Every structure is written in structure tokens, then in C-alpha cells.
GROMACS .gro file of C-alpha atoms in nm:
model
  462
    1MET     CA    1   9.159   6.370  11.006
    2ASN     CA    2   9.166   6.642  10.738
    3ARG     CA    3   9.362   6.964  10.829
    4PRO     CA    4   9.310   7.305  10.696
    5GLU     CA    5   9.573   7.450  10.455
    6PRO     CA    6   9.858   7.615  10.618
    7SER     CA    7   9.833   8.000  10.726
    8ALA     CA    8   9.971   8.277  10.520
    9THR     CA    9  10.333   8.332  10.534
   10VAL     CA   10  10.496   8.596  10.741
   11GLY     CA   11  10.575   8.819  10.461
   12ASN     CA   12  10.217   8.830  10.327
   13ARG     CA   13  10.041   8.895  10.647
   14SER     CA   14   9.763   9.173  10.650
   15LEU     CA   15   9.773   9.439  10.902
   16GLU     CA   16  10.133   9.300  10.972
   17ASN     CA   17  10.181   9.565  11.260
   18VAL     CA   18   9.898   9.434  11.468
   19HIS     CA   19   9.918   9.061  11.361
   20GLY     CA   20   9.938   8.839  11.671
   21SER     CA   21   9.999   9.138  11.895
   22VAL     CA   22   9.734   9.055  12.145
   23HIS     CA   23   9.817   8.769  12.405
   24VAL     CA   24   9.581   8.497  12.431
   25PRO     CA   25   9.586   8.277  12.758
   26HIS     CA   26   9.580   7.913  12.765
   27HIS     CA   27   9.256   7.745  12.667
   28GLN     CA   28   9.194   7.625  13.024
   29ALA     CA   29   9.209   7.975  13.167
   30SER     CA   30   8.903   8.124  13.322
   31PHE     CA   31   8.611   8.248  13.106
   32TRP     CA   32   8.668   8.612  13.179
   33GLN     CA   33   9.044   8.594  13.114
   34GLN     CA   34   8.983   8.442  12.776
   35TRP     CA   35   8.703   8.666  12.696
   36ARG     CA   36   8.892   8.981  12.771
   37ALA     CA   37   9.156   8.847  12.521
   38PHE     CA   38   8.913   8.772  12.237
   39VAL     CA   39   8.665   9.061  12.259
   40GLY     CA   40   8.755   9.344  12.020
   41PRO     CA   41   8.738   9.239  11.664
   42ALA     CA   42   8.379   9.215  11.627
   43ILE     CA   43   8.317   9.558  11.801
   44LEU     CA   44   8.542   9.726  11.523
   45VAL     CA   45   8.318   9.532  11.256
   46SER     CA   46   8.004   9.637  11.436
   47VAL     CA   47   8.051  10.005  11.357
   48GLY     CA   48   7.993   9.935  10.981
   49TYR     CA   49   7.631   9.850  11.105
   50MET     CA   50   7.570  10.185  11.247
   51ASP     CA   51   7.724  10.398  10.998
   52PRO     CA   52   7.522  10.701  10.845
   53GLY     CA   53   7.395  10.496  10.568
   54ASN     CA   54   7.209  10.267  10.810
   55TRP     CA   55   7.087  10.595  10.992
   56GLY     CA   56   6.939  10.721  10.671
   57THR     CA   57   6.729  10.404  10.603
   58ASP     CA   58   6.630  10.348  10.972
   59LEU     CA   59   6.509  10.713  10.997
   60GLN     CA   60   6.311  10.689  10.674
   61ALA     CA   61   6.154  10.355  10.781
   62GLY     CA   62   6.038  10.488  11.117
   63ALA     CA   63   5.910  10.825  10.981
   64GLN     CA   64   5.697  10.652  10.702
   65PHE     CA   65   5.600  10.332  10.846
   66LYS     CA   66   5.623  10.368  11.238
   67TYR     CA   67   5.735  10.027  11.374
   68GLY     CA   68   5.621   9.828  11.072
   69LEU     CA   69   5.995   9.753  10.962
   70LEU     CA   70   6.130   9.686  11.296
   71GLY     CA   71   6.120   9.309  11.213
   72ILE     CA   72   6.318   9.388  10.888
   73VAL     CA   73   6.600   9.548  11.106
   74GLY     CA   74   6.606   9.232  11.329
   75LEU     CA   75   6.626   9.012  11.048
   76ALA     CA   76   6.906   9.200  10.857
   77SER     CA   77   7.091   9.198  11.196
   78LEU     CA   78   7.052   8.830  11.234
   79MET     CA   79   7.195   8.747  10.888
   80ALA     CA   80   7.479   8.994  10.955
   81ILE     CA   81   7.565   8.789  11.270
   82PHE     CA   82   7.573   8.479  11.062
   83MET     CA   83   7.808   8.625  10.793
   84GLN     CA   84   8.032   8.779  11.050
   85VAL     CA   85   8.071   8.465  11.255
   86ILE     CA   86   8.160   8.270  10.928
   87SER     CA   87   8.416   8.537  10.850
   88ALA     CA   88   8.595   8.525  11.173
   89ARG     CA   89   8.588   8.134  11.135
   90LEU     CA   90   8.780   8.160  10.811
   91GLY     CA   91   9.044   8.372  10.973
   92VAL     CA   92   9.087   8.170  11.274
   93VAL     CA   93   9.118   7.840  11.092
   94THR     CA   94   9.309   7.916  10.783
   95GLY     CA   95   9.529   8.203  10.914
   96LYS     CA   96   9.438   8.389  10.603
   97ASP     CA   97   9.178   8.668  10.556
   98LEU     CA   98   8.919   8.653  10.286
   99ALA     CA   99   9.129   8.861  10.043
  100GLN     CA  100   9.408   8.638  10.068
  101CYS     CA  101   9.193   8.325  10.006
  102CYS     CA  102   9.051   8.485   9.707
  103ARG     CA  103   9.393   8.547   9.573
  104ASP     CA  104   9.551   8.200   9.659
  105TRP     CA  105   9.247   7.963   9.566
  106TYR     CA  106   9.088   8.164   9.265
  107PRO     CA  107   9.247   8.206   8.925
  108ALA     CA  108   9.504   8.482   8.894
  109TRP     CA  109   9.295   8.672   8.644
  110THR     CA  110   9.035   8.748   8.931
  111ARG     CA  111   9.279   8.938   9.146
  112TRP     CA  112   9.233   9.275   8.969
  113PRO     CA  113   8.851   9.265   8.940
  114ASN     CA  114   8.798   9.155   9.288
  115TRP     CA  115   9.015   9.412   9.425
  116LEU     CA  116   8.871   9.694   9.231
  117LEU     CA  117   8.519   9.591   9.328
  118SER     CA  118   8.637   9.576   9.691
  119GLU     CA  119   8.792   9.920   9.656
  120LEU     CA  120   8.481  10.052   9.495
  121ALA     CA  121   8.262   9.915   9.814
  122ILE     CA  122   8.505  10.076  10.042
  123GLY     CA  123   8.497  10.403   9.875
  124ALA     CA  124   8.116  10.398   9.860
  125CYS     CA  125   8.124  10.331  10.245
  126ASP     CA  126   8.368  10.608  10.319
  127LEU     CA  127   8.119  10.836  10.113
  128ALA     CA  128   7.865  10.783  10.363
  129GLU     CA  129   8.098  10.839  10.653
  130VAL     CA  130   8.198  11.170  10.491
  131LEU     CA  131   7.840  11.276  10.464
  132GLY     CA  132   7.754  11.181  10.821
  133SER     CA  133   8.056  11.332  10.972
  134ALA     CA  134   7.989  11.656  10.767
  135VAL     CA  135   7.625  11.690  10.824
  136ALA     CA  136   7.709  11.645  11.221
  137LEU     CA  137   7.985  11.938  11.182
  138ASN     CA  138   7.742  12.137  11.002
  139LEU     CA  139   7.482  12.091  11.263
  140LEU     CA  140   7.692  12.144  11.571
  141PHE     CA  141   7.908  12.411  11.465
  142HIS     CA  142   7.711  12.569  11.181
  143ILE     CA  143   8.024  12.514  10.937
  144PRO     CA  144   7.897  12.524  10.556
  145LEU     CA  145   7.851  12.163  10.444
  146LEU     CA  146   8.085  12.209  10.156
  147TRP     CA  147   8.345  12.294  10.413
  148ALA     CA  148   8.263  12.043  10.657
  149VAL     CA  149   8.299  11.789  10.386
  150ALA     CA  150   8.654  11.900  10.317
  151ILE     CA  151   8.747  11.900  10.695
  152THR     CA  152   8.648  11.542  10.727
  153GLY     CA  153   8.985  11.467  10.539
  154LEU     CA  154   9.167  11.579  10.850
  155ASP     CA  155   9.059  11.250  11.027
  156VAL     CA  156   9.361  11.092  10.863
  157LEU     CA  157   9.551  11.241  11.152
  158LEU     CA  158   9.332  11.059  11.401
  159LEU     CA  159   9.408  10.713  11.243
  160LEU     CA  160   9.776  10.783  11.216
  161GLY     CA  161   9.794  10.872  11.575
  162LEU     CA  162   9.575  10.573  11.688
  163GLN     CA  163   9.750  10.296  11.489
  164SER     CA  164  10.102  10.389  11.656
  165PHE     CA  165   9.932  10.276  11.998
  166GLY     CA  166   9.835   9.919  11.872
  167MET     CA  167   9.520   9.730  11.828
  168ARG     CA  168   9.375   9.759  12.173
  169THR     CA  169   9.398  10.149  12.158
  170ILE     CA  170   9.202  10.145  11.852
  171GLU     CA  171   8.941   9.890  11.985
  172ALA     CA  172   8.912  10.104  12.306
  173VAL     CA  173   8.862  10.429  12.092
  174VAL     CA  174   8.598  10.266  11.879
  175LEU     CA  175   8.416  10.107  12.184
  176LEU     CA  176   8.399  10.461  12.319
  177LEU     CA  177   8.240  10.583  12.005
  178VAL     CA  178   8.005  10.300  11.998
  179ALA     CA  179   7.918  10.368  12.358
  180THR     CA  180   7.866  10.749  12.276
  181ILE     CA  181   7.604  10.637  11.999
  182ALA     CA  182   7.427  10.403  12.215
  183ALA     CA  183   7.419  10.641  12.521
  184CYS     CA  184   7.279  10.921  12.296
  185TYR     CA  185   6.992  10.703  12.209
  186PHE     CA  186   6.919  10.567  12.549
  187ILE     CA  187   6.883  10.926  12.678
  188GLU     CA  188   6.659  11.026  12.392
  189ILE     CA  189   6.431  10.732  12.429
  190PHE     CA  190   6.432  10.654  12.808
  191VAL     CA  191   6.500  10.975  12.969
  192LEU     CA  192   6.399  11.263  12.757
  193PRO     CA  193   5.996  11.354  12.778
  194GLN     CA  194   5.769  11.269  12.480
  195THR     CA  195   5.975  10.994  12.349
  196HIS     CA  196   5.869  10.679  12.539
  197PRO     CA  197   5.773  10.441  12.257
  198GLY     CA  198   5.490  10.172  12.263
  199PHE     CA  199   5.685   9.854  12.371
  200ALA     CA  200   5.378   9.632  12.319
  201GLU     CA  201   5.332   9.763  11.968
  202MET     CA  202   5.720   9.733  11.907
  203GLY     CA  203   5.702   9.376  12.020
  204ARG     CA  204   5.446   9.279  11.763
  205ALA     CA  205   5.614   9.453  11.464
  206LEU     CA  206   5.943   9.292  11.560
  207PHE     CA  207   5.804   8.928  11.557
  208THR     CA  208   5.517   8.989  11.301
  209PRO     CA  209   5.643   9.197  11.017
  210HIS     CA  210   5.422   9.257  10.713
  211PHE     CA  211   5.431   9.465  10.430
  212ARG     CA  212   5.129   9.691  10.359
  213SER     CA  213   5.257   9.851  10.045
  214PRO     CA  214   5.503   9.826   9.789
  215GLU     CA  215   5.697  10.131   9.937
  216MET     CA  216   5.760   9.938  10.251
  217LEU     CA  217   5.915   9.644  10.047
  218TYR     CA  218   6.160   9.882   9.880
  219VAL     CA  219   6.258  10.061  10.206
  220ALA     CA  220   6.298   9.699  10.347
  221ILE     CA  221   6.537   9.608  10.074
  222GLY     CA  222   6.732   9.946  10.155
  223ILE     CA  223   6.769   9.834  10.523
  224ILE     CA  224   6.902   9.499  10.442
  225GLY     CA  225   7.136   9.658  10.174
  226ALA     CA  226   7.265   9.907  10.435
  227THR     CA  227   7.316   9.653  10.696
  228VAL     CA  228   7.564   9.360  10.568
  229MET     CA  229   7.871   9.545  10.448
  230PRO     CA  230   8.088   9.360  10.205
  231HIS     CA  231   8.417   9.533  10.345
  232ASN     CA  232   8.341   9.398  10.699
  233LEU     CA  233   8.353   9.039  10.552
  234TYR     CA  234   8.720   9.107  10.443
  235LEU     CA  235   8.799   9.308  10.768
  236HIS     CA  236   8.662   9.051  11.030
  237SER     CA  237   8.884   8.758  10.907
  238ALA     CA  238   9.197   8.974  10.932
  239LEU     CA  239   9.112   9.134  11.253
  240VAL     CA  240   9.078   8.801  11.445
  241GLN     CA  241   9.453   8.735  11.347
  242SER     CA  242   9.557   9.020  11.582
  243ARG     CA  243   9.531   8.743  11.854
  244GLN     CA  244   9.823   8.509  11.912
  245LEU     CA  245   9.608   8.204  11.795
  246GLN     CA  246   9.749   7.860  11.825
  247LYS     CA  247   9.665   7.582  11.586
  248ASP     CA  248   9.610   7.264  11.827
  249ASP     CA  249   9.219   7.160  11.831
  250ALA     CA  250   9.151   7.288  12.175
  251SER     CA  251   9.285   7.642  12.107
  252ILE     CA  252   9.100   7.667  11.758
  253ARG     CA  253   8.771   7.538  11.921
  254ARG     CA  254   8.822   7.807  12.191
  255ALA     CA  255   8.893   8.071  11.940
  256LEU     CA  256   8.594   8.000  11.742
  257GLN     CA  257   8.366   7.988  12.054
  258PHE     CA  258   8.475   8.330  12.180
  259ASN     CA  259   8.471   8.492  11.835
  260THR     CA  260   8.115   8.371  11.802
  261LEU     CA  261   8.039   8.524  12.136
  262ASP     CA  262   8.210   8.845  12.039
  263SER     CA  263   8.022   8.866  11.701
  264THR     CA  264   7.686   8.806  11.863
  265VAL     CA  265   7.700   9.050  12.137
  266ALA     CA  266   7.874   9.317  11.913
  267LEU     CA  267   7.613   9.299  11.642
  268SER     CA  268   7.329   9.256  11.887
  269ILE     CA  269   7.438   9.610  12.035
  270ALA     CA  270   7.439   9.749  11.670
  271PHE     CA  271   7.061   9.595  11.619
  272PHE     CA  272   6.959   9.783  11.935
  273VAL     CA  273   7.115  10.110  11.821
  274ASN     CA  274   6.957  10.054  11.459
  275ALA     CA  275   6.597   9.965  11.634
  276ALA     CA  276   6.652  10.275  11.855
  277ILE     CA  277   6.696  10.515  11.546
  278LEU     CA  278   6.386  10.366  11.388
  279VAL     CA  279   6.195  10.391  11.697
  280LEU     CA  280   6.290  10.741  11.768
  281ALA     CA  281   6.212  10.847  11.412
  282ALA     CA  282   5.861  10.653  11.457
  283THR     CA  283   5.781  10.832  11.771
  284VAL     CA  284   5.859  11.181  11.667
  285PHE     CA  285   5.792  11.184  11.293
  286PHE     CA  286   5.510  10.929  11.201
  287GLY     CA  287   5.202  11.077  11.131
  288LYS     CA  288   5.319  11.434  11.098
  289GLN     CA  289   5.330  11.610  10.769
  290SER     CA  290   5.538  11.912  10.869
  291VAL     CA  291   5.694  12.087  11.181
  292VAL     CA  292   5.780  12.460  11.238
  293VAL     CA  293   6.136  12.495  11.356
  294PRO     CA  294   6.282  12.804  11.549
  295GLY     CA  295   6.262  13.111  11.353
  296GLY     CA  296   5.925  13.028  11.179
  297HIS     CA  297   6.039  12.797  10.899
  298VAL     CA  298   5.824  12.511  10.804
  299VAL     CA  299   5.990  12.173  10.743
  300ALA     CA  300   5.763  11.954  10.555
  301PHE     CA  301   5.793  11.578  10.544
  302SER     CA  302   5.783  11.356  10.236
  303ALA     CA  303   5.914  11.032  10.105
  304ASP     CA  304   6.209  11.226   9.949
  305SER     CA  305   6.307  11.417  10.265
  306ASP     CA  306   6.655  11.429  10.377
  307TRP     CA  307   6.577  11.246  10.707
  308ILE     CA  308   6.927  11.286  10.866
  309ARG     CA  309   6.904  11.661  10.849
  310VAL     CA  310   6.526  11.684  10.910
  311ALA     CA  311   6.599  11.472  11.227
  312TYR     CA  312   6.817  11.717  11.363
  313LEU     CA  313   6.614  12.012  11.283
  314THR     CA  314   6.282  11.886  11.393
  315LEU     CA  315   6.391  11.695  11.724
  316ALA     CA  316   6.429  12.012  11.944
  317PRO     CA  317   6.079  12.154  11.873
  318LEU     CA  318   5.925  11.808  11.883
  319LEU     CA  319   6.069  11.716  12.201
  320GLY     CA  320   6.057  12.064  12.361
  321THR     CA  321   6.442  12.065  12.417
  322THR     CA  322   6.742  12.142  12.246
  323ALA     CA  323   6.933  11.854  12.407
  324ALA     CA  324   6.795  11.586  12.198
  325SER     CA  325   6.913  11.765  11.858
  326THR     CA  326   7.270  11.802  12.012
  327LEU     CA  327   7.266  11.438  12.102
  328PHE     CA  328   7.167  11.335  11.759
  329ALA     CA  329   7.446  11.534  11.621
  330ILE     CA  330   7.718  11.408  11.842
  331GLY     CA  331   7.591  11.047  11.784
  332LEU     CA  332   7.611  11.108  11.415
  333LEU     CA  333   7.971  11.233  11.438
  334ALA     CA  334   8.067  10.942  11.650
  335ALA     CA  335   7.908  10.689  11.397
  336GLY     CA  336   8.108  10.859  11.105
  337GLN     CA  337   8.444  10.874  11.284
  338SER     CA  338   8.426  10.524  11.409
  339SER     CA  339   8.341  10.388  11.067
  340THR     CA  340   8.624  10.591  10.911
  341ILE     CA  341   8.869  10.390  11.139
  342THR     CA  342   8.739  10.060  11.027
  343GLY     CA  343   8.699  10.158  10.670
  344THR     CA  344   9.071  10.231  10.638
  345LEU     CA  345   9.176   9.904  10.796
  346ALA     CA  346   8.938   9.721  10.564
  347GLY     CA  347   9.131   9.919  10.272
  348GLN     CA  348   9.452   9.797  10.383
  349VAL     CA  349   9.339   9.440  10.407
  350VAL     CA  350   9.199   9.414  10.062
  351MET     CA  351   9.496   9.605   9.892
  352GLU     CA  352   9.749   9.369  10.081
  353GLY     CA  353   9.556   9.064  10.045
  354PHE     CA  354   9.447   9.080   9.677
  355MET     CA  355   9.763   9.255   9.546
  356HIS     CA  356  10.042   9.216   9.801
  357TRP     CA  357  10.077   9.592   9.771
  358ARG     CA  358  10.167   9.776  10.116
  359MET     CA  359  10.178  10.144  10.189
  360LYS     CA  360  10.175  10.361  10.498
  361PRO     CA  361   9.815  10.358  10.670
  362TRP     CA  362   9.795  10.738  10.670
  363VAL     CA  363   9.873  10.738  10.296
  364ARG     CA  364   9.619  10.470  10.232
  365ARG     CA  365   9.370  10.688  10.446
  366LEU     CA  366   9.441  10.996  10.250
  367ILE     CA  367   9.382  10.833   9.905
  368THR     CA  368   9.068  10.671  10.026
  369ARG     CA  369   8.911  10.984  10.178
  370THR     CA  370   9.022  11.199   9.888
  371LEU     CA  371   8.833  10.974   9.647
  372ALA     CA  372   8.525  10.983   9.881
  373ILE     CA  373   8.544  11.368   9.913
  374LEU     CA  374   8.569  11.450   9.546
  375PRO     CA  375   8.225  11.322   9.437
  376ALA     CA  376   8.069  11.469   9.767
  377VAL     CA  377   8.231  11.814   9.693
  378LEU     CA  378   8.112  11.807   9.323
  379ILE     CA  379   7.760  11.715   9.364
  380ILE     CA  380   7.723  11.930   9.697
  381GLY     CA  381   7.896  12.210   9.519
  382LEU     CA  382   7.644  12.190   9.203
  383ARG     CA  383   7.340  12.087   9.370
  384GLY     CA  384   7.346  12.220   9.718
  385ASP     CA  385   7.294  12.065  10.065
  386SER     CA  386   6.973  11.892   9.950
  387SER     CA  387   7.175  11.637   9.778
  388VAL     CA  388   7.283  11.435  10.104
  389THR     CA  389   7.017  11.190  10.078
  390ASP     CA  390   7.094  11.117   9.715
  391LEU     CA  391   7.451  11.063   9.799
  392LEU     CA  392   7.377  10.841  10.056
  393THR     CA  393   7.152  10.650   9.828
  394LEU     CA  394   7.429  10.625   9.572
  395SER     CA  395   7.663  10.464   9.820
  396GLN     CA  396   7.417  10.203   9.939
  397VAL     CA  397   7.355  10.101   9.570
  398ILE     CA  398   7.718  10.044   9.519
  399LEU     CA  399   7.762   9.852   9.820
  400ALA     CA  400   7.444   9.621   9.750
  401LEU     CA  401   7.571   9.550   9.396
  402GLN     CA  402   7.909   9.441   9.526
  403LEU     CA  403   7.813   9.241   9.828
  404PRO     CA  404   7.751   8.898   9.658
  405PHE     CA  405   8.122   8.908   9.531
  406ALA     CA  406   8.222   8.900   9.907
  407MET     CA  407   7.949   8.659  10.037
  408PHE     CA  408   7.971   8.367   9.791
  409PRO     CA  409   8.342   8.322   9.809
  410LEU     CA  410   8.332   8.330  10.186
  411LEU     CA  411   8.056   8.049  10.189
  412GLN     CA  412   8.246   7.852   9.937
  413PHE     CA  413   8.585   7.836  10.130
  414THR     CA  414   8.408   7.787  10.478
  415SER     CA  415   8.184   7.513  10.357
  416SER     CA  416   8.489   7.319  10.200
  417ARG     CA  417   8.644   7.026  10.403
  418ASN     CA  418   8.962   7.083  10.192
  419ARG     CA  419   8.990   7.452  10.293
  420MET     CA  420   8.879   7.419  10.649
  421GLY     CA  421   8.922   7.046  10.761
  422ARG     CA  422   8.702   6.944  11.055
  423TRP     CA  423   8.625   7.327  11.114
  424LYS     CA  424   8.417   7.363  10.807
  425ASN     CA  425   8.072   7.518  10.845
  426GLY     CA  426   7.832   7.293  11.037
  427ARG     CA  427   7.478   7.216  10.914
  428PHE     CA  428   7.330   7.505  11.099
  429LEU     CA  429   7.575   7.770  10.989
  430LEU     CA  430   7.578   7.628  10.633
  431ALA     CA  431   7.196   7.651  10.620
  432ALA     CA  432   7.186   7.998  10.778
  433GLY     CA  433   7.473   8.146  10.584
  434TRP     CA  434   7.371   8.015  10.233
  435ALA     CA  435   7.015   8.123  10.312
  436SER     CA  436   7.112   8.474  10.420
  437ALA     CA  437   7.332   8.517  10.116
  438ILE     CA  438   7.061   8.393   9.866
  439LEU     CA  439   6.805   8.625  10.030
  440ILE     CA  440   7.024   8.926  10.022
  441THR     CA  441   7.128   8.862   9.673
  442LEU     CA  442   6.747   8.819   9.547
  443MET     CA  443   6.645   9.124   9.710
  444ASP     CA  444   6.941   9.302   9.562
  445LEU     CA  445   6.848   9.168   9.201
  446TYR     CA  446   6.482   9.271   9.273
  447SER     CA  447   6.590   9.621   9.342
  448VAL     CA  448   6.868   9.658   9.065
  449PRO     CA  449   6.644   9.836   8.794
  450GLU     CA  450   6.525  10.097   9.024
  451SER     CA  451   6.852  10.127   9.209
  452ILE     CA  452   7.067  10.203   8.882
  453THR     CA  453   6.795  10.458   8.781
  454THR     CA  454   6.815  10.611   9.118
  455ALA     CA  455   7.207  10.602   9.097
  456TRP     CA  456   7.210  10.737   8.741
  457HIS     CA  457   6.967  11.035   8.852
  458VAL     CA  458   7.217  11.129   9.152
  459ILE     CA  459   7.507  11.143   8.906
  460THR     CA  460   7.360  11.317   8.638
  461GLY     CA  461   7.119  11.551   8.847
  462GLY     CA  462   6.803  11.417   8.685
   0.00000   0.00000   0.00000
């Protein structure tokens, strides 16, 4: 029987301070004992599927097309589940994360470009997190947006404090933030008046999606581009190694089963959150041209609207309560902060995996956040608060262009018997993974000309 290649040596482990830090019971232990041990990595990964970039595309889709793109949110989430299951599989079987595999199994000249592309994607994701957290602070406490962007740099202290308590503490805090987001939307949709959606219409849209206009296709591409995150593929393959994994066949089989379950449950929750954002936007915005907010100011809706800010400003008068707008801002802040934690961990993984460089987590965090804050401060300072949507668009364009450079190596490695032994992707995962990667890449290529034009306009202010 073919065996996978040996795992990474001790000196080259990513996230070394948490590697193998969580005890795993014997493979014959009860289901709940094993579930408690393995649950966690996918929760950290799932926050990347609920970051402010997703919020922007979901809000736009619901406001412009009602429930018409709900099926696309479901398809994007399904493809994300396939890719994250495969990423976890790579980490469990080989004992290496995706960045280490690329370093070890590709020619040496690929290390620098692969690392730089990964860092660019992480910086783009962090830009979305900066904007989401800053908008939430601005809306909750009326801090000028430019100052709110600068304040987001202080979250380095949050990460510094959390990492000293170990992986389980980080997972618990992120779980609390995810629960906060989910609770906010549960309250807005099922508790607050005037926001009860049409469930029958939602069901039809979910299972029979169709495009009524070219604009729907472009927004659909944006939803898929904002959903599958390249840095999450590196991160998940490293996080699963925080468990004390054994290399006998029974233990590997058990680890694969529970990580698959963990990924499916966590990303299903992310789907329900994204679907709730779209449904809420459809319920309160669709069919309306404008709304009068407190003070008599009229906010008009258009394809170019800053949907994150418009959502906050208009929820209160549309719902007849200020609770909705406060819940929205709290959920947005939770999304930004939870994504911040996982983005920093992903940065450590790619730096240590590709380059074997190590630095203290707070230094790494400070560098990443500074590089994300600088373009935000520059563009907001020059063009004002209205540029938030443009910056989010820029971040999603960068992420979409980098994604194939993470997906295809992952699928190549996990489909190889030489690399994975008997644990290589089976027929279902093989077909689902490659179909997802090819579909995402084709949609990215279709949108590249317009995406690059949009990005250039954002940068130049055109």
C-alpha cells in the first residue's frame, strides 16, 4: 500500500506554538468526545466567508434582484465546502499545510511569486476587514471614518492577547463572534416586525436560479469571487494540525471524517448568514428607489450605492425601530474582527510555509494591518466616505485573480497517489473539486476585463 510522504519536520511547522496542542481521544471513543476534539478549525475558516466583502455583494444582490441570486449564494457555499474539505484533507494526511507543500514539491523559483501573491490576497482581504470594522465604528459611535480606519490598527492588541491563551481560546472567541453575527440576523428576520420574508419564493429562487439580465450575471460572479477565499485554503490545512493527529489508518480515517463534518457544519452556518443578509436586503430594499432617513435627508438607491452604509442608514426608518440598525452595525463589527484574527493566522502560515521566515504574531499583524490601512486612508482621505464600496470592489478583484494559484496546486497534490497514498481524493471529491475550481476560474476570466477596469478606476479615481 502506498503511503503519503512524511510530515514536515519540527523546525518547519507552521503556527508552531499551537501545533499538536489539542488532545484527540482514541479513535474508538464516543462520537461526542471526538467531535469536541475536532470541532474548531472550520469555524475559524468560516469567518472568511462572512467578511465585509461578502456583506457588500449579498446586500447588492438582494437590493437589486430580490431573491433571484439566492441559488448562487448556495452554489458558492457548496463549492467552498468542497475546497475546504480538500484543504483539511491535505493537512491531515501529509502533515504539511498548502504553503509547505508548494515549497517542497514545486521548483524553488516558484516560492517568491507564490508567497507574494498569497500576501497580496491576505492584504486585500484585510482591506475589506478594515473597511467593515471602520464603518461599524463610524455608525455605532459616530467616529469619522478616516479616524475609524486608523483605530482598527489597535486590534493587533486583541490578537496578541488571544494567542497567549492557545488555540482553543481563539476558537472560542471566534465562535462567539460568529454567533453574534448569526443572532443579529436571526433577530432581524424572525423577530423584528416587517421583515418576515416569503419562504416559498425563497425556496423557488434557491433551487431554480436563473439570470434575467446581464447585470445579474456580473453580481453572481462577484458573489462567487467573494465567497471562496484563497488564504483560507492555506489556513485550513495548517489549523487541522493543531490537533494531536496520529498516523495509523484508523486515526487518519477518523480525522478525515470529523474534519469533513466540521467543514460542512461551519460553512453551512456561513451560508445561512450570507443568505440572511441577501434576504434582509431583498425584504427592505427591493423595489424602493429611495428612503427618507431621520433629519429629512433622502437616500437614493442605485447600482452604485454604498450598500453597507445605506443598509445601516435605512434599516431604522424602514423597520420602524432603531434596534435593527444597531444590530446591523454590531454584526458588521463582529465580522470584521473575527476575520482579522484568521487573516493574521493565514499570514503566518504563508510566510512560514513558503519562506521559512518567522516573526512574532503581533509584529506580523501590525505589518499586515498597516499595509491594509495605508490605501484605505489614502483613498478615503482624497475621495471621502463614498469610496468604501470602491475599495471593497478592489479587494474582491485582487482575491478573485489570486484564487486559481491556490486552488489548482491544492487539487493537484490531493489527487496524487504519490503525495497522499490511499487517502487521495476519491471520485466524488475529485469531480466536485475540479469542477468547482474550473467554474470559479472561468467566471473569474470572464470578469477580468471589467474587473481590471474597475480596479484601475478605484486606484486612479476615474
